mmCIF file of N, CA and C in Angstrom:
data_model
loop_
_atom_site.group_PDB
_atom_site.id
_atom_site.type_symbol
_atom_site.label_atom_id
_atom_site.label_comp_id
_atom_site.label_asym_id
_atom_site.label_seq_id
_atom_site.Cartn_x
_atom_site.Cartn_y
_atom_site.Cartn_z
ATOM 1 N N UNK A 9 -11.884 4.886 -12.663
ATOM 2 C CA UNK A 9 -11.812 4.019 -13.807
ATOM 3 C C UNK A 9 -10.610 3.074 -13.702
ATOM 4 N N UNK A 10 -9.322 3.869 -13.401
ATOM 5 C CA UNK A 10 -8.098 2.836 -13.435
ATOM 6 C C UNK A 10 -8.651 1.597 -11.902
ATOM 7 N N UNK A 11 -9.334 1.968 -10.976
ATOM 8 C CA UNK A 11 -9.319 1.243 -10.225
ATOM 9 C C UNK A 11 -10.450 0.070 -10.377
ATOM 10 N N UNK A 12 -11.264 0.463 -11.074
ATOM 11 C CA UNK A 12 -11.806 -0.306 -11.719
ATOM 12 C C UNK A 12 -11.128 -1.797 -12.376
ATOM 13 N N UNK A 13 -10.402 -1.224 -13.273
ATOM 14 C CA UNK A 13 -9.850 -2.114 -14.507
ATOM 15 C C UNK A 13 -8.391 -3.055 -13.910
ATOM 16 N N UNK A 14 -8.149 -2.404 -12.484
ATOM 17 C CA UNK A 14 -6.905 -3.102 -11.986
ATOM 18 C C UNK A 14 -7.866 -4.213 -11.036
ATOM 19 N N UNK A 15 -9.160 -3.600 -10.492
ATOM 20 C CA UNK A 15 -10.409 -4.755 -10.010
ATOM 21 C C UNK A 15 -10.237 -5.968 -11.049
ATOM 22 N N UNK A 16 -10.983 -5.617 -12.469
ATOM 23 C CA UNK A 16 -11.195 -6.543 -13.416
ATOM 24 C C UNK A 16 -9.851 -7.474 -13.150
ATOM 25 N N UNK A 17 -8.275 -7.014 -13.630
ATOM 26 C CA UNK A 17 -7.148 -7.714 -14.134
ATOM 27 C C UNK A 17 -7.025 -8.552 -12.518
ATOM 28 N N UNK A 18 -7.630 -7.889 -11.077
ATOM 29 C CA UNK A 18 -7.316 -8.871 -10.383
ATOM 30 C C UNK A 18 -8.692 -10.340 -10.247
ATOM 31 N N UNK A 19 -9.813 -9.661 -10.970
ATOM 32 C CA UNK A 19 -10.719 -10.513 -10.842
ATOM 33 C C UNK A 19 -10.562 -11.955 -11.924
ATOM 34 N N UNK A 20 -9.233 -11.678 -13.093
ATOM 35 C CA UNK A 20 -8.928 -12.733 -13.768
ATOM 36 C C UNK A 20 -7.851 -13.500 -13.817
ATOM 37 N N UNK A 21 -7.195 -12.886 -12.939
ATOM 38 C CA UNK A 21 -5.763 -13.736 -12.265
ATOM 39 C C UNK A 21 -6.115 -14.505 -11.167
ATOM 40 N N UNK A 22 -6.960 -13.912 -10.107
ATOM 41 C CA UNK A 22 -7.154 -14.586 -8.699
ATOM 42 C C UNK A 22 -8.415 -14.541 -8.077
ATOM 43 N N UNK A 23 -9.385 -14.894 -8.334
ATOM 44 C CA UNK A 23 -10.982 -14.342 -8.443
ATOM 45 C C UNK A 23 -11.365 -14.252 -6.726
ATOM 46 N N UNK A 24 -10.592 -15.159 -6.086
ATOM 47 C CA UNK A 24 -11.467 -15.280 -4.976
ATOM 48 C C UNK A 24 -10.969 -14.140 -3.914
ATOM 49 N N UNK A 25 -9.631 -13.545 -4.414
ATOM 50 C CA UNK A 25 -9.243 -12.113 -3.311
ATOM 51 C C UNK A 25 -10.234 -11.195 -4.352
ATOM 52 N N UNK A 26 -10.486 -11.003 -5.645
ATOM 53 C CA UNK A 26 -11.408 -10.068 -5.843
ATOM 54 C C UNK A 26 -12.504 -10.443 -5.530
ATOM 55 N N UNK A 27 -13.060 -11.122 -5.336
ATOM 56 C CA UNK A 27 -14.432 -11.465 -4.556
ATOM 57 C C UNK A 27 -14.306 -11.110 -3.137
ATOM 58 N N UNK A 28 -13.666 -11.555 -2.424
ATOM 59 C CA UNK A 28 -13.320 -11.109 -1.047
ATOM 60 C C UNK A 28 -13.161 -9.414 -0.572
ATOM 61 N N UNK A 29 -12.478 -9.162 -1.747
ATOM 62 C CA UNK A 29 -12.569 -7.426 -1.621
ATOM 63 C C UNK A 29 -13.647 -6.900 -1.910
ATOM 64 N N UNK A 30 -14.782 -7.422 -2.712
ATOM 65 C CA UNK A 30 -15.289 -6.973 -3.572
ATOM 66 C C UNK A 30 -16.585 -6.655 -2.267
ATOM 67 N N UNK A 31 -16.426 -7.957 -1.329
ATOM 68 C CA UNK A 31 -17.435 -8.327 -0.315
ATOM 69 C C UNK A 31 -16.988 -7.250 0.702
ATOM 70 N N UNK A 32 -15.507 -7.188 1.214
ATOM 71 C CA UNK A 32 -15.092 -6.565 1.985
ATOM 72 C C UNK A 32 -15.381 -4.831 2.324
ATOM 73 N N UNK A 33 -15.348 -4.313 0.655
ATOM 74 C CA UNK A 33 -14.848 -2.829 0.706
ATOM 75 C C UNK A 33 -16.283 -2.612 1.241
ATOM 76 N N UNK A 34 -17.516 -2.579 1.477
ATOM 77 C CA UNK A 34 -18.318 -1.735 2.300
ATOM 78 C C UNK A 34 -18.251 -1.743 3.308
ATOM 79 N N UNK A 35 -17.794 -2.631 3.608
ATOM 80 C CA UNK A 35 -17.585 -3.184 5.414
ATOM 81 C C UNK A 35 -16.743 -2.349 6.298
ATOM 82 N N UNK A 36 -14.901 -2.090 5.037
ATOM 83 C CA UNK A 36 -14.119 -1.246 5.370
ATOM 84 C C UNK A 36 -14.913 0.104 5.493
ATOM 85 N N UNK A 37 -15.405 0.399 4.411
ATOM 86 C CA UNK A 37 -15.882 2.111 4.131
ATOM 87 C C UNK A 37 -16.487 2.654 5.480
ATOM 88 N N UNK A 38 -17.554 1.432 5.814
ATOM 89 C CA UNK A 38 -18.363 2.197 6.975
ATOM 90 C C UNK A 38 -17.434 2.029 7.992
ATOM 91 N N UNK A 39 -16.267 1.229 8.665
ATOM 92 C CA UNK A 39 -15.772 1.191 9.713
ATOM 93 C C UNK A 39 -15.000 2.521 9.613
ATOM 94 N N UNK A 40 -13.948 3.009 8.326
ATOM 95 C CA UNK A 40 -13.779 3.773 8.454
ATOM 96 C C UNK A 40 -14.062 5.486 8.114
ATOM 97 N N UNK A 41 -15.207 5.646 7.958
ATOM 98 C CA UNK A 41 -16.324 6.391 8.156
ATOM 99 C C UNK A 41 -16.492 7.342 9.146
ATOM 100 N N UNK A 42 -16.465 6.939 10.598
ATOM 101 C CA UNK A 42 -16.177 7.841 12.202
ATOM 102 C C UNK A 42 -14.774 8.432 11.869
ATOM 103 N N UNK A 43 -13.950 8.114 11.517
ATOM 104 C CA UNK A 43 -12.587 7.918 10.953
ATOM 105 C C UNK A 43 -12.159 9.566 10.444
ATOM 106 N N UNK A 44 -13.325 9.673 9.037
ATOM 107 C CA UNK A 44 -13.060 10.523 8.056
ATOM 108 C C UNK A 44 -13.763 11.747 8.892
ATOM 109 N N UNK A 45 -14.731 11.558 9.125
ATOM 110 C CA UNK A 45 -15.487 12.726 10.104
ATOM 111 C C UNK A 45 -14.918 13.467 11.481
ATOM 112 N N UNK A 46 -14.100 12.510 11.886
ATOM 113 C CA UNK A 46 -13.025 13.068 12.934
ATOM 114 C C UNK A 46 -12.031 13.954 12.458
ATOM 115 N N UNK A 47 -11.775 13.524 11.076
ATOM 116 C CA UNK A 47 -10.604 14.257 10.116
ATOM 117 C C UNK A 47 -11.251 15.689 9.907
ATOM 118 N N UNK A 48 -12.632 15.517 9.504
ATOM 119 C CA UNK A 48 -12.975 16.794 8.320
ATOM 120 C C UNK A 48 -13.678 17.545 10.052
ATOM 121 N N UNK A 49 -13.627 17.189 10.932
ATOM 122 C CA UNK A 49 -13.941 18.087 12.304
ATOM 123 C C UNK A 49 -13.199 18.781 12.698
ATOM 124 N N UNK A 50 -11.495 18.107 13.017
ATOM 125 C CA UNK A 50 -10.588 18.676 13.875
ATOM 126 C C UNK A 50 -9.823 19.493 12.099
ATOM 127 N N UNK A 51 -10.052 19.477 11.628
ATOM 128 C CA UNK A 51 -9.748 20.302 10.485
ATOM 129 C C UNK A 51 -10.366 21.405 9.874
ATOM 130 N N UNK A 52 -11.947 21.643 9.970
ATOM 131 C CA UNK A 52 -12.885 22.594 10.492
ATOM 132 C C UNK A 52 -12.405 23.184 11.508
ATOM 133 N N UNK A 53 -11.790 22.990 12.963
ATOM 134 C CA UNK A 53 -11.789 23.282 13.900
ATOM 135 C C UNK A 53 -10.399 24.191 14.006
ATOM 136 N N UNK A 54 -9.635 23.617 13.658
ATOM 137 C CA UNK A 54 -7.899 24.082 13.369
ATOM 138 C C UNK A 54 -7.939 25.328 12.483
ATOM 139 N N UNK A 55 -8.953 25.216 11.158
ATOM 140 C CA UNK A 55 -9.327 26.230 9.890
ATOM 141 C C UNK A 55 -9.532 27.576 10.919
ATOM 142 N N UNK A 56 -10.718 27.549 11.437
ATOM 143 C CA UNK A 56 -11.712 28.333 12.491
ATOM 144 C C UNK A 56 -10.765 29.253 13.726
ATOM 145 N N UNK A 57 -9.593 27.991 13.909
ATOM 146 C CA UNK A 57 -8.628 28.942 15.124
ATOM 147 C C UNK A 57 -7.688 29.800 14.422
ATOM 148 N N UNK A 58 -7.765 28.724 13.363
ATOM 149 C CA UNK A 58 -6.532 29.866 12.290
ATOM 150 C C UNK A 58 -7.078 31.389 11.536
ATOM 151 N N UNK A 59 -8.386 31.103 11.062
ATOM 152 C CA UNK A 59 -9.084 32.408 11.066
ATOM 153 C C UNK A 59 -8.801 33.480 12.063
ATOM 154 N N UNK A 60 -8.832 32.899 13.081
ATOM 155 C CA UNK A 60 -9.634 33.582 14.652
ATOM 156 C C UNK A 60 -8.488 33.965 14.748
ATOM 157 N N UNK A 61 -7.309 33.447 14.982
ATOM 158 C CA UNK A 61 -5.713 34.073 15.322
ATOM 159 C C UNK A 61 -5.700 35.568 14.111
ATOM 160 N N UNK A 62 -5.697 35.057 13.239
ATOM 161 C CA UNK A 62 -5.021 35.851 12.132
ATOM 162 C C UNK A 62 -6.060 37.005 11.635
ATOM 163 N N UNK A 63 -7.519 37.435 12.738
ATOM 164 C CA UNK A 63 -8.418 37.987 12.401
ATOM 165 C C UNK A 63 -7.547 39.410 12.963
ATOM 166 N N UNK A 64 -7.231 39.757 14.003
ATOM 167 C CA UNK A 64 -6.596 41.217 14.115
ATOM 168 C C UNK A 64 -5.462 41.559 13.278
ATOM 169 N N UNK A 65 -4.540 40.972 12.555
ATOM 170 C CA UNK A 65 -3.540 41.306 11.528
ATOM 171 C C UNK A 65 -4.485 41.363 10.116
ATOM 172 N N UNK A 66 -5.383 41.130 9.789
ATOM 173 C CA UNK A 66 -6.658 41.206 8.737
ATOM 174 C C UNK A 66 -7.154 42.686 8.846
ATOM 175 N N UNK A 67 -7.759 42.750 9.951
ATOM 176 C CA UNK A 67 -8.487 44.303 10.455
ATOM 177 C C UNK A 67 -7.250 45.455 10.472
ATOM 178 N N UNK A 68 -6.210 44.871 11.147
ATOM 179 C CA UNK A 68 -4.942 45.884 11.003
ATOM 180 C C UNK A 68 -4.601 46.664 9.324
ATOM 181 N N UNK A 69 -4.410 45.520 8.832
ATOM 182 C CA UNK A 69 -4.180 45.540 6.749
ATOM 183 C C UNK A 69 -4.846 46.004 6.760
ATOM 184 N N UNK A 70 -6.240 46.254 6.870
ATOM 185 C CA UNK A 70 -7.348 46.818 6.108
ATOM 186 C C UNK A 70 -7.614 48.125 6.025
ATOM 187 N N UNK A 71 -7.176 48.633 7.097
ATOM 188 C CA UNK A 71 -7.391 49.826 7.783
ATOM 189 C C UNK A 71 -6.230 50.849 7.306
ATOM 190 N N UNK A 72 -6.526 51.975 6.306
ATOM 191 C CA UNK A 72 -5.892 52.743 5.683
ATOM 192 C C UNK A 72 -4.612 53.412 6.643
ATOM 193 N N UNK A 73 -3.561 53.965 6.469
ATOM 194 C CA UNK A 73 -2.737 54.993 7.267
ATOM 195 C C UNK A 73 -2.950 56.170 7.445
#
């Protein structure tokens, strides 16, 4: 919403950079798109080793004296 309404206040001060953005932002989104998926992969991936490390100190705790 706020980003919205700071859109509007720039669409009545300077119309033609909010038009330009307005044209722009899908263009950005999809370029950076491969971008975000590289992020949410090697971060899946890092999650998964960190599991995997910390899986025998898990089984250790668990396991009564």
């Amino acid at each position: 919403m706020v980003g919205f309404l700071l859109w509007l206040l720039l669409l009545v001060f300077c119309w033609p950079i909010a038009l330009l953005a307005l044209v722009l932002y899908p263009i950005v989104w999809l370029l950076a798109l491969p971008f975000r998926l590289v992020g949410i992969t090697v971060s899946a991936v890092f999650a998964f080793l960190g599991a995997l490390l910390m899986l025998p100190a898990r089984v250790l705790r668990g396991r009564p004296a």
